[in-house]
Amino acid sequence: MSKLTTLTLTALLLAMGNAEAQTTLRALADAKGKLVGTALPSQYIDNPASMPSGYQPTLANEFNVYVSENSFKMSELLPNAPANPFDVQISDLSTAKIDTLVARARENGVGMIRGHALIWHTQAPSWLTTSVTGWTSDQITAFATSYIKAVVTYCKSINDAVDAPVRIYEWDVINETIDKTTAKDKKRARRSAAKSSFGYRTGTWYDGVADRQAFIDAIFRAARNADPNLRLVYNDYGIEFYGSPKCNFMLNMVGGMVARGVPIDGVGMQCHFQGPDTSGAGGFSSSNAEKFRQTFAALRALGLEGIVTELDLWLQTDSATTEGKVTSQQLALQGDQYRLIVSTALSEPNCPALVLWGFTDAYSWIPWAWPGWGHALPFDRSYAKKPAYEGITNAIKALPAVVENKASSSTTTPP
Ligand code: G3I
């Protein structure tokens, strides 16, 4: 083969390689000034070498923001009772959990990490669920605010390091504190403006607080006091569609916080969506898209960002036991629906980030949490791109050059 042909071929291959690199989700998101990310399982964070060969390269190529699926939760960061639970110190925390994810991000050249979640009624350490029963309302608040101060202050020390390559730029301060109300609550709801069949969740370890909203305000203030630059988010599921009772209650709750000057920057919409069933029916529709768009508009009117924090779109399978098979029609429809979800969200000026709850069907909570459903993510179990991946990339390609984030000064510009 002549020298010239070799050179031409090499140039061609290089160009193809570059073209390929340019079309990765990560490159497209960077070009549009958006964050597109994924949740990471503890197995990868703790021991990346233990992952299948396709995991690391796909992760490194495709995403510019990470969130830990489990290791930033309280049961992981504070597994043992602190010396003084009403004044939690950094020394009480398992900070290595945070350092390890920062190390993974640094290895992949990713500078942005979302924290999930400071306060949640699930995955709370067993010592807490036992001891809290004897605490007063003030003691519960003192525990929660001091825990938040310790975690956020530790993360700030990482963020403030000289030209820090990685930042934990945002936290879900509290997750899923809204829920269907019981009869008892309905009486209380009738008194409050929000005549909704949704209200504050009960059955949580922090039920003992005298005033739930005052507790919520206090924990957001504690996070802001600990780090003035940190983005503060309320995160939940089932709040995506404008006009739904749960969305109403959420907007009423965060609207009240904004009115009272409580520091809050955005609302995380988890977006765990059921997609087409085995007949190809159902899933994310254009009317869903319209209601979804209206929720972003309502948040923008409050000066808040809307963040997609845990997106997956599940397909009904042909088996209720193992993760059964799906049809090529379902996979094609899933691609269309992912495109609609991503374009609806990322087209909104106050939607700076979209995070998937995993990226490969090999590591997804859906099959074990929702037997009979699965195949929820853009890469299959052997890391091959699914039509869902094309749907997501086509949606991002179609976005205007850089959507100016109108809700707030952009914190999402990668460092
Ligand atoms: O780490 C233990 C392991 O030591 C033990 O052998 C194994 C067997 O029981 O359990 C492992 O813990 C599991 C943990 O995931 C880590 O894999 C817990 O049992 C299991 O409950 C936990 O599930 C997580 C779930 O939150 C907890 O509610 C899922 O991975 C995680 O995807 C899910 O994420 C939540 C978001 O935080 C909030 N929104 C909904 C979303 C899905 O439920």
Short mmCIF file of N, CA and C and ligand atoms in Angstrom, two decimals, residues 69-70 73 76 116 120 122-123 175-176 270 272 310 357 365 368, ligand 1:
data_model
loop_
_atom_site.label_atom_id
_atom_site.label_comp_id
_atom_site.label_asym_id
_atom_site.label_seq_id
_atom_site.Cartn_x
_atom_site.Cartn_y
_atom_site.Cartn_z
N GLU A 69 -25.64 6.56 43.21
CA GLU A 69 -26.96 5.93 43.38
C GLU A 69 -27.28 5.71 44.86
N ASN A 70 -26.24 5.45 45.68
CA ASN A 70 -26.50 5.14 47.09
C ASN A 70 -25.48 5.68 48.09
N LYS A 73 -25.93 8.69 50.64
CA LYS A 73 -27.12 8.70 51.48
C LYS A 73 -26.70 8.56 52.96
N GLU A 76 -25.02 5.59 54.53
CA GLU A 76 -23.63 5.38 54.10
C GLU A 76 -22.68 6.40 54.70
N HIS A 116 -26.83 13.44 46.45
CA HIS A 116 -28.18 12.85 46.66
C HIS A 116 -28.11 11.83 47.80
N TRP A 120 -33.57 12.07 53.85
CA TRP A 120 -34.54 11.19 53.17
C TRP A 120 -35.11 10.23 54.21
N THR A 122 -35.91 7.20 53.67
CA THR A 122 -35.42 5.84 53.42
C THR A 122 -33.89 5.83 53.50
N GLN A 123 -33.30 4.65 53.67
CA GLN A 123 -31.83 4.52 53.78
C GLN A 123 -31.28 5.45 54.86
N ASN A 175 -35.47 14.72 50.12
CA ASN A 175 -36.01 13.90 49.04
C ASN A 175 -37.35 13.30 49.46
N GLU A 176 -38.38 13.48 48.58
CA GLU A 176 -39.65 12.75 48.74
C GLU A 176 -40.35 13.01 50.07
N GLN A 270 -37.68 13.52 39.43
CA GLN A 270 -36.98 12.24 39.24
C GLN A 270 -37.24 11.63 37.86
N HIS A 272 -39.03 8.93 36.77
CA HIS A 272 -39.07 7.47 36.60
C HIS A 272 -40.37 7.18 35.85
N GLU A 310 -33.41 11.64 37.83
CA GLU A 310 -33.30 10.18 37.94
C GLU A 310 -34.03 9.49 36.78
N TRP A 357 -30.92 7.55 35.69
CA TRP A 357 -30.68 6.73 36.87
C TRP A 357 -29.97 5.45 36.45
N TRP A 365 -32.20 -0.32 38.68
CA TRP A 365 -33.05 -0.77 39.80
C TRP A 365 -34.38 -1.33 39.33
N TRP A 368 -35.58 -5.36 39.55
CA TRP A 368 -35.85 -5.94 40.88
C TRP A 368 -36.93 -5.16 41.62
O1 G3I B 1 -25.48 -2.64 50.08
C1 G3I B 1 -26.38 -3.68 50.47
C2 G3I B 1 -25.65 -5.00 50.33
O2 G3I B 1 -24.60 -5.03 51.32
C3 G3I B 1 -26.65 -6.13 50.61
O3 G3I B 1 -25.97 -7.37 50.37
C4 G3I B 1 -27.81 -5.99 49.56
C5 G3I B 1 -28.83 -7.09 49.77
O4 G3I B 1 -29.88 -6.68 50.55
O5 G3I B 1 -28.45 -4.71 49.77
C6 G3I B 1 -27.55 -3.67 49.47
O6 G3I B 1 -28.20 -2.50 49.71
C7 G3I B 1 -29.13 -2.20 48.67
C8 G3I B 1 -28.70 -0.84 48.04
O7 G3I B 1 -29.70 -0.42 47.09
C9 G3I B 1 -27.39 -0.97 47.32
O8 G3I B 1 -27.51 -1.81 46.25
C10 G3I B 1 -30.48 -1.99 49.37
O9 G3I B 1 -30.91 -3.28 49.82
C11 G3I B 1 -31.49 -1.47 48.33
O10 G3I B 1 -32.70 -1.13 49.00
C12 G3I B 1 -30.92 -0.16 47.73
O11 G3I B 1 -31.84 0.21 46.76
C13 G3I B 1 -31.67 1.58 46.36
C14 G3I B 1 -32.98 2.31 46.68
O12 G3I B 1 -32.87 3.67 46.18
C15 G3I B 1 -33.23 2.38 48.17
O13 G3I B 1 -34.46 2.89 48.38
C16 G3I B 1 -31.45 1.57 44.84
O14 G3I B 1 -30.17 1.00 44.54
C17 G3I B 1 -31.51 3.00 44.29
O15 G3I B 1 -31.54 2.95 42.87
C18 G3I B 1 -32.79 3.68 44.77
O16 G3I B 1 -32.75 5.03 44.32
C19 G3I B 1 -33.91 5.81 44.64
C20 G3I B 1 -33.44 7.25 44.82
O17 G3I B 1 -32.47 7.31 45.82
C21 G3I B 1 -34.62 8.14 45.15
N1 G3I B 1 -35.67 8.01 44.14
C22 G3I B 1 -36.11 6.67 43.80
C23 G3I B 1 -34.89 5.80 43.46
C24 G3I B 1 -35.36 4.38 43.11
O18 G3I B 1 -35.96 3.78 44.25
#
